Coordinates of N, CA, C and O in Angstrom, one line a residue:
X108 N 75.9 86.9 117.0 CA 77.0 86.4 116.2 C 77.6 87.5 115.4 O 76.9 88.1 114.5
X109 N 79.1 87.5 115.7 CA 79.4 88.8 114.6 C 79.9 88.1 112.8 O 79.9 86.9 112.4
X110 N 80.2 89.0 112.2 CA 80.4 88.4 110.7 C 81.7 88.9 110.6 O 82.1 90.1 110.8
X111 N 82.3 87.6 110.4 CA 84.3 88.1 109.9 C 84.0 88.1 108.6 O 83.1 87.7 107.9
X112 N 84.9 88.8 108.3 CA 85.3 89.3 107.0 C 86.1 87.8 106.3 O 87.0 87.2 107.0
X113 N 85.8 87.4 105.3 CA 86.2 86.4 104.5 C 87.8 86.5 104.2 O 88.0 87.7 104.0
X114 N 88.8 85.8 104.0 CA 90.1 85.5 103.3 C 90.0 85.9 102.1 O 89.3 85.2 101.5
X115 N 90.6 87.0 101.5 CA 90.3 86.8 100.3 C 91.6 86.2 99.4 O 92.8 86.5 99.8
X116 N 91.4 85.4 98.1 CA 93.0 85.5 97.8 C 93.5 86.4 97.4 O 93.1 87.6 97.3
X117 N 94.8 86.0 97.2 CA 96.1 86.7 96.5 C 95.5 87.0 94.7 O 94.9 86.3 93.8
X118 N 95.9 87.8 94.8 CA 95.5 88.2 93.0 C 96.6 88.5 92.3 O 97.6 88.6 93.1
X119 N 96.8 88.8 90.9 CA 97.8 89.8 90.2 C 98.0 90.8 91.0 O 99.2 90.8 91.3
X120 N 97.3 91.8 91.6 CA 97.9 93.2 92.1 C 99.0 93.3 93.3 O 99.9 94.1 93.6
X121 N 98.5 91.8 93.9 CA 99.4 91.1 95.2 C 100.3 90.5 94.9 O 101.2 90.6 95.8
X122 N 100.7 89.4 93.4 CA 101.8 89.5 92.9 C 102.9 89.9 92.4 O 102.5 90.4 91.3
X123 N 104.6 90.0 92.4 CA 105.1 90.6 91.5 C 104.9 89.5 90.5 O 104.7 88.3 90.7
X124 N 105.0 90.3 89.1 CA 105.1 89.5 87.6 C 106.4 88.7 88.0 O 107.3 89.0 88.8
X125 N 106.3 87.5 87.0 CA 108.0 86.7 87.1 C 107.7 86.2 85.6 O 106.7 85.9 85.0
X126 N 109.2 86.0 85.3 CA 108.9 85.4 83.9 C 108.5 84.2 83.6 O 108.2 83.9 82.4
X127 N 108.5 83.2 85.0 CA 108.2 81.8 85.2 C 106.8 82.1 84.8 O 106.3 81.5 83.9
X128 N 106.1 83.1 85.6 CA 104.3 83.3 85.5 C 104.0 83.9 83.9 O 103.0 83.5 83.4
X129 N 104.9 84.8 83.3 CA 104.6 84.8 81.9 C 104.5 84.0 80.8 O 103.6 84.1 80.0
X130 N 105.5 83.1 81.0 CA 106.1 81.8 80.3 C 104.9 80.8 80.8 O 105.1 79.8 80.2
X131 N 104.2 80.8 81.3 CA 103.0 79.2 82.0 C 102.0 80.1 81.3 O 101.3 79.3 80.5
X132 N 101.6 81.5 81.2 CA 100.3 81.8 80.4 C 100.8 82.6 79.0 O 100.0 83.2 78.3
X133 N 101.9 82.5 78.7 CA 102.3 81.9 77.0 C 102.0 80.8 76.6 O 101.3 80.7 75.6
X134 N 102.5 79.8 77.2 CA 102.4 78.6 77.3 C 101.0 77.6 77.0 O 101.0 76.5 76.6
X135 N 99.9 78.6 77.4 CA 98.6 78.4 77.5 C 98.3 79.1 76.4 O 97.3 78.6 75.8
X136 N 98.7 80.0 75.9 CA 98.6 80.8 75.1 C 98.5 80.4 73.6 O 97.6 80.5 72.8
X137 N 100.1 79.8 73.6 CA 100.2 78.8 72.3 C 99.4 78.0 72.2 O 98.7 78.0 71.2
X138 N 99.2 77.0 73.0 CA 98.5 76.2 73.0 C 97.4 76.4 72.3 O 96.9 75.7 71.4
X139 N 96.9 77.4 72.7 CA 95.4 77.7 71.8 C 96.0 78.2 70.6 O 95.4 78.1 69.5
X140 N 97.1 78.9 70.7 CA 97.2 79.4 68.9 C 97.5 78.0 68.0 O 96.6 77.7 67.1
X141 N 98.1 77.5 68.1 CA 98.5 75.8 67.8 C 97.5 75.3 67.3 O 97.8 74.4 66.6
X142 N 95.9 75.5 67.4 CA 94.8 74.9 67.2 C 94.3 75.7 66.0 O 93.6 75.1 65.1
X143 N 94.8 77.2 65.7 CA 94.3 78.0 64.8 C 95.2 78.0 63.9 O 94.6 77.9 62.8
X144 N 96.3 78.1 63.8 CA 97.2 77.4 63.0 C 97.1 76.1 62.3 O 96.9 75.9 61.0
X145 N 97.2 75.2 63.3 CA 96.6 73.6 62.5 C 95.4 73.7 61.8 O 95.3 73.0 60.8
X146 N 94.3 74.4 62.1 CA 93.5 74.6 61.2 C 93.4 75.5 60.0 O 92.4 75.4 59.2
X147 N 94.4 76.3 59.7 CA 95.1 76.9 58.4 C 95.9 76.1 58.1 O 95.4 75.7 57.0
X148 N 96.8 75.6 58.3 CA 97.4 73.8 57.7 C 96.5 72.8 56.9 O 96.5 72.3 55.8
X149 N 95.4 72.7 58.2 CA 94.6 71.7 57.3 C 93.9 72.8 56.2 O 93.5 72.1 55.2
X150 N 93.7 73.7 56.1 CA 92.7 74.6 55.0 C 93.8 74.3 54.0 O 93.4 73.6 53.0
X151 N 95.0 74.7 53.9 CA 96.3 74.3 52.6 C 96.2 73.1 52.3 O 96.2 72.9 51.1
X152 N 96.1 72.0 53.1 CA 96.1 70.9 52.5 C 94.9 70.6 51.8 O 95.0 70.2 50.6
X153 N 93.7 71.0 52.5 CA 92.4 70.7 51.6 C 92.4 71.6 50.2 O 91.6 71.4 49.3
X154 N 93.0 72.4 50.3 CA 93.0 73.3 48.5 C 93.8 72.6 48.1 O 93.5 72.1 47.0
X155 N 95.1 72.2 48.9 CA 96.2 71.6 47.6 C 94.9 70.0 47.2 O 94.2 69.8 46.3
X156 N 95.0 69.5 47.8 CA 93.8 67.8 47.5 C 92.2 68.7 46.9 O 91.3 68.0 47.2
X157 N 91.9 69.3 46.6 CA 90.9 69.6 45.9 C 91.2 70.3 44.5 O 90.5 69.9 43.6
X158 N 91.9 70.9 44.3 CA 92.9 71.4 42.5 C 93.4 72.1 43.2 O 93.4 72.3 44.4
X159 N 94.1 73.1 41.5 CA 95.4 73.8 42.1 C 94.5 75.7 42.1 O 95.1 76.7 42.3
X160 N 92.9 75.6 41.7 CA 92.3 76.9 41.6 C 92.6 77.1 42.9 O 93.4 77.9 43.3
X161 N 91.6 76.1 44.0 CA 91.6 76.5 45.5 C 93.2 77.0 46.1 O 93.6 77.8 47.0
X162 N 93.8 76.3 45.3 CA 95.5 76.1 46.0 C 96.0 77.6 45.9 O 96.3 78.3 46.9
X163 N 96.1 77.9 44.8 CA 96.6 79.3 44.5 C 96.1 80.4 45.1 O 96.7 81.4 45.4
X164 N 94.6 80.3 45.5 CA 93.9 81.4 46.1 C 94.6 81.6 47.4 O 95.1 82.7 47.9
X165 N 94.6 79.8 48.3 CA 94.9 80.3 49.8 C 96.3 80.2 49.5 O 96.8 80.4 50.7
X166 N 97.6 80.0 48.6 CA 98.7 80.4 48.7 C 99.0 81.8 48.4 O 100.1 82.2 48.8
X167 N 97.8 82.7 47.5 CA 97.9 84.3 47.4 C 97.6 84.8 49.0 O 98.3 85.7 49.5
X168 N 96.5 84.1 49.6 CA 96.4 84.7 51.0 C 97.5 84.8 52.4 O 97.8 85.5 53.4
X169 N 98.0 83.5 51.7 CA 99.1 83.1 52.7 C 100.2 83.6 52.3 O 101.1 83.4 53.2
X170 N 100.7 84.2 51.1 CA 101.8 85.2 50.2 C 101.6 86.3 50.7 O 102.5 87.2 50.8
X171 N 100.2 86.5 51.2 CA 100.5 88.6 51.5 C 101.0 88.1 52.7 O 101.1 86.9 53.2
X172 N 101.4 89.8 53.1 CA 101.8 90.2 54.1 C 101.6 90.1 55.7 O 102.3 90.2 56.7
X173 N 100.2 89.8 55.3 CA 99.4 89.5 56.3 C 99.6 88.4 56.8 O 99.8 88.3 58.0
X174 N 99.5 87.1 55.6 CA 99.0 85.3 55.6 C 101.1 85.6 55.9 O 100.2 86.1 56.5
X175 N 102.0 85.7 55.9 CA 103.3 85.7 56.1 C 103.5 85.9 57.2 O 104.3 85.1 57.7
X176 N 102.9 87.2 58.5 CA 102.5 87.7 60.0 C 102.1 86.7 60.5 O 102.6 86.4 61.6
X177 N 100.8 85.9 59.9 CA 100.2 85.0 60.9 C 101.4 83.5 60.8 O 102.0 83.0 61.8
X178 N 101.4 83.1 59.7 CA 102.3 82.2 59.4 C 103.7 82.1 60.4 O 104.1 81.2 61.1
X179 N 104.2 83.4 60.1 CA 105.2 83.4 61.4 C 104.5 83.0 62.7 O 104.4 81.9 63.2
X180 N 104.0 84.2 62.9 CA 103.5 83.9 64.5 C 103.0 82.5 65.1 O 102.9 82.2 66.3
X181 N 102.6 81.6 63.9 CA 102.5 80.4 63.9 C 103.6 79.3 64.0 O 103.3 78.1 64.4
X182 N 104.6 79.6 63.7 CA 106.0 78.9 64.2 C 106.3 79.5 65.1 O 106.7 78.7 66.0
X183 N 106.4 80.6 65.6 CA 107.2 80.8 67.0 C 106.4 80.1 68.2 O 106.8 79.6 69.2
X184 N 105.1 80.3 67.6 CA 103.8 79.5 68.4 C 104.2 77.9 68.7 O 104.2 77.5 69.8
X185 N 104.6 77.2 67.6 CA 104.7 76.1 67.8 C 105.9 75.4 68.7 O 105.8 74.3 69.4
X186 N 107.2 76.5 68.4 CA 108.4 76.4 68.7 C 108.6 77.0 70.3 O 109.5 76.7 71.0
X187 N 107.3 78.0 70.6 CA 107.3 78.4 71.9 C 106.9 76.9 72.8 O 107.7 76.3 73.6
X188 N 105.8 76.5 72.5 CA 105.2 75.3 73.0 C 105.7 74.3 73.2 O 105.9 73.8 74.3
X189 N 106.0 74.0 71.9 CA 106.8 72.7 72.5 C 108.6 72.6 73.5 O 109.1 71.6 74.0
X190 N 109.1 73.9 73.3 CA 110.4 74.3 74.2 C 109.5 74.0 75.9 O 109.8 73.4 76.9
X191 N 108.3 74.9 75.7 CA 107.4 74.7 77.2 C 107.5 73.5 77.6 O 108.2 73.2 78.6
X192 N 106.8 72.7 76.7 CA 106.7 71.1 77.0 C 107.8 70.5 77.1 O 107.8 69.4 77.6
X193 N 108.8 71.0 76.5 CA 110.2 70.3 77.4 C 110.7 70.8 78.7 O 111.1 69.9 79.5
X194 N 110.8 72.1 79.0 CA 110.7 73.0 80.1 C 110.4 72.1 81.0 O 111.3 71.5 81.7
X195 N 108.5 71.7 81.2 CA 107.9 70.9 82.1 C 108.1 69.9 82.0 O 107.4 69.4 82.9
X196 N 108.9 69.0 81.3 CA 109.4 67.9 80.9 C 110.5 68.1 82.0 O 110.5 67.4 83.0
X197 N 111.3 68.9 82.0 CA 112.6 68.9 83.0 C 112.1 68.9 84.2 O 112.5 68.1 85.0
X198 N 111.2 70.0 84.6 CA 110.9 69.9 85.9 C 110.0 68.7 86.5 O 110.0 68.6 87.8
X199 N 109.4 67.9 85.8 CA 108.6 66.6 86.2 C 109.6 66.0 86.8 O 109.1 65.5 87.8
X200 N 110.9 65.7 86.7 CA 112.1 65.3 86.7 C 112.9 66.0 88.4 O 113.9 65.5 88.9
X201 N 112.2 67.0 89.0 CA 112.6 67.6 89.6 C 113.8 68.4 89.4 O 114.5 68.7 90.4
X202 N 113.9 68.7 88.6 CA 115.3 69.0 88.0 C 115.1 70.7 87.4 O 114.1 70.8 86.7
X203 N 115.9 71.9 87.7 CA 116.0 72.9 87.5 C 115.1 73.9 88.4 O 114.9 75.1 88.1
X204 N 114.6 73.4 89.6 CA 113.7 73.9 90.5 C 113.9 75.2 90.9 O 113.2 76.2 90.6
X205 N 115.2 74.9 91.6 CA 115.4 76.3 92.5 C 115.1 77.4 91.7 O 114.9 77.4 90.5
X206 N 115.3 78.5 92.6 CA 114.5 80.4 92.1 C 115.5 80.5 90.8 O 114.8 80.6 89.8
X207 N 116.6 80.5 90.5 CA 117.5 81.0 90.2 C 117.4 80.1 88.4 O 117.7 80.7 87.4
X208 N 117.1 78.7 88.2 CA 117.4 77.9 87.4 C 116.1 78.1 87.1 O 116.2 78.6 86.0
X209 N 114.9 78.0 87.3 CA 113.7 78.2 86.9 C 113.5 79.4 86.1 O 112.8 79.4 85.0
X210 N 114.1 80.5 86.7 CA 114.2 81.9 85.7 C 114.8 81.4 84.6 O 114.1 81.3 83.5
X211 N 116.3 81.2 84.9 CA 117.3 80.7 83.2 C 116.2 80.2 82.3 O 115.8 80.9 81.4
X212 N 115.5 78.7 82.5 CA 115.0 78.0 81.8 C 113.8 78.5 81.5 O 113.2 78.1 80.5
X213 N 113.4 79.2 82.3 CA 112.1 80.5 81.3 C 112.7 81.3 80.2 O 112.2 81.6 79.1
X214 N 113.7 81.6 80.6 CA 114.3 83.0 79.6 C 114.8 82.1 78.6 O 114.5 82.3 77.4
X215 N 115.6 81.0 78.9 CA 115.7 80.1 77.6 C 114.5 79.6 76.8 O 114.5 79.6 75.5
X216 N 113.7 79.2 77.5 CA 112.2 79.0 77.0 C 112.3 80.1 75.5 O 112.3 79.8 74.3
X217 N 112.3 81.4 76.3 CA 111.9 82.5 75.5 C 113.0 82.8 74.0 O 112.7 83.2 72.9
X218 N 113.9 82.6 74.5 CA 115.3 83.1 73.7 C 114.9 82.2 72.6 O 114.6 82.6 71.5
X219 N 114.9 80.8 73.0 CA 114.9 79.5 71.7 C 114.2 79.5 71.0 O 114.4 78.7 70.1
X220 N 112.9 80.6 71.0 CA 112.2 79.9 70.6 C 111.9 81.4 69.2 O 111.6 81.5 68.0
X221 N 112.2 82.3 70.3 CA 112.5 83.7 68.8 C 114.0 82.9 68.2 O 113.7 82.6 67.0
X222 N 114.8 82.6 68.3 CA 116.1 82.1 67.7 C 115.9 80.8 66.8 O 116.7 80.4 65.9
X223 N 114.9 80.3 67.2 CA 114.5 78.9 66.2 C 113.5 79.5 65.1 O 113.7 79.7 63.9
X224 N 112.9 79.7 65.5 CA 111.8 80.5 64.3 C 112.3 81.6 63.6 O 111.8 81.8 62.5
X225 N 113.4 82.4 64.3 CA 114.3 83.3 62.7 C 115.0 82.1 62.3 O 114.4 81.3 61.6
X226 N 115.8 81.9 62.5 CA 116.4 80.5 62.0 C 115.6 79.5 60.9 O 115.9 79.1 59.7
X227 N 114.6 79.4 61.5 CA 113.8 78.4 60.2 C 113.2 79.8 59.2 O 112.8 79.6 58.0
X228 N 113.1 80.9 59.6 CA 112.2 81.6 58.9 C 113.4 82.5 57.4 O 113.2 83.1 56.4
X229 N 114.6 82.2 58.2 CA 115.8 83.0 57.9 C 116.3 81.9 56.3 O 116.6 82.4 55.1
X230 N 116.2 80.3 56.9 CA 116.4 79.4 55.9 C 115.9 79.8 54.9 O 116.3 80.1 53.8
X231 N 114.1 79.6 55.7 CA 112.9 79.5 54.4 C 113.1 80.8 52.7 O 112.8 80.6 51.5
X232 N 113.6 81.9 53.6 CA 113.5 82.9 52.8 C 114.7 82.9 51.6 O 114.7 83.6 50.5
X233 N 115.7 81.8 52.3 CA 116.9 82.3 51.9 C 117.4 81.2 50.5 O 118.2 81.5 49.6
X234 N 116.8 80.0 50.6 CA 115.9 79.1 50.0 C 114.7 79.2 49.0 O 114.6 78.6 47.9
X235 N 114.1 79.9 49.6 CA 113.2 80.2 48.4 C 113.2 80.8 47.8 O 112.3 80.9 46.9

């Protein structure tokens, strides 16, 4: 009996990149940032409900430069996600399928979601 050589799959090296395939592991991406985020949400709320010592510390942390970086990247996170989850919301629908409209609505994905978070981040600043 001879031994064939196995199928192997298709990998990244065998695919080209598409923005549809960037946009589904962003998408996954957020998702997990969304969890680290909400858990710095919940950390502000438990300083603000416990006095205003705790409060002030994690609002100095969240004032630098740093706690402002993540804070962003925390809205565009949330704003990426949930554009996703409308995204896949359209196509459940069958709707925006073909090669050509699946691109658009990635790149829209991507556009709305830097343009909503300067937008809210643009307010916040301009406001406060």
């Amino acid at each position: 009996m001879t031994v064939r050589s196995r199928p192997t799959s298709p990998h990244l090296q065998i695919y080209r990149w598409t923005i549809t395939m960037a946009m589904s592991i962003a998408h996954r991406a957020t998702g997990i940032a969304n969890y680290v985020g909400s858990a710095l949400l919940v950390l502000w709320l438990a300083a603000a409900a416990i006095g205003p010592e705790p409060l002030n510390v994690v609002n100095a942390i969240y004032g630098s430069w740093f706690g402002q970086l993540v804070l962003f990247a925390y809205s565009w996170s949330l704003f990426h996600h949930m554009l996703g989850g409308l995204r896949h919301f359209v196509w459940d629908f069958i709707e925006m399928m073909e090669p050509g409209q699946r691109e658009a609505l990635a790149w829209a994905n991507l556009v709305a979601s830097i343009a909503l978070t300067l937008l809210v981040w643009t307010v916040f600043v301009w406001v406060h």
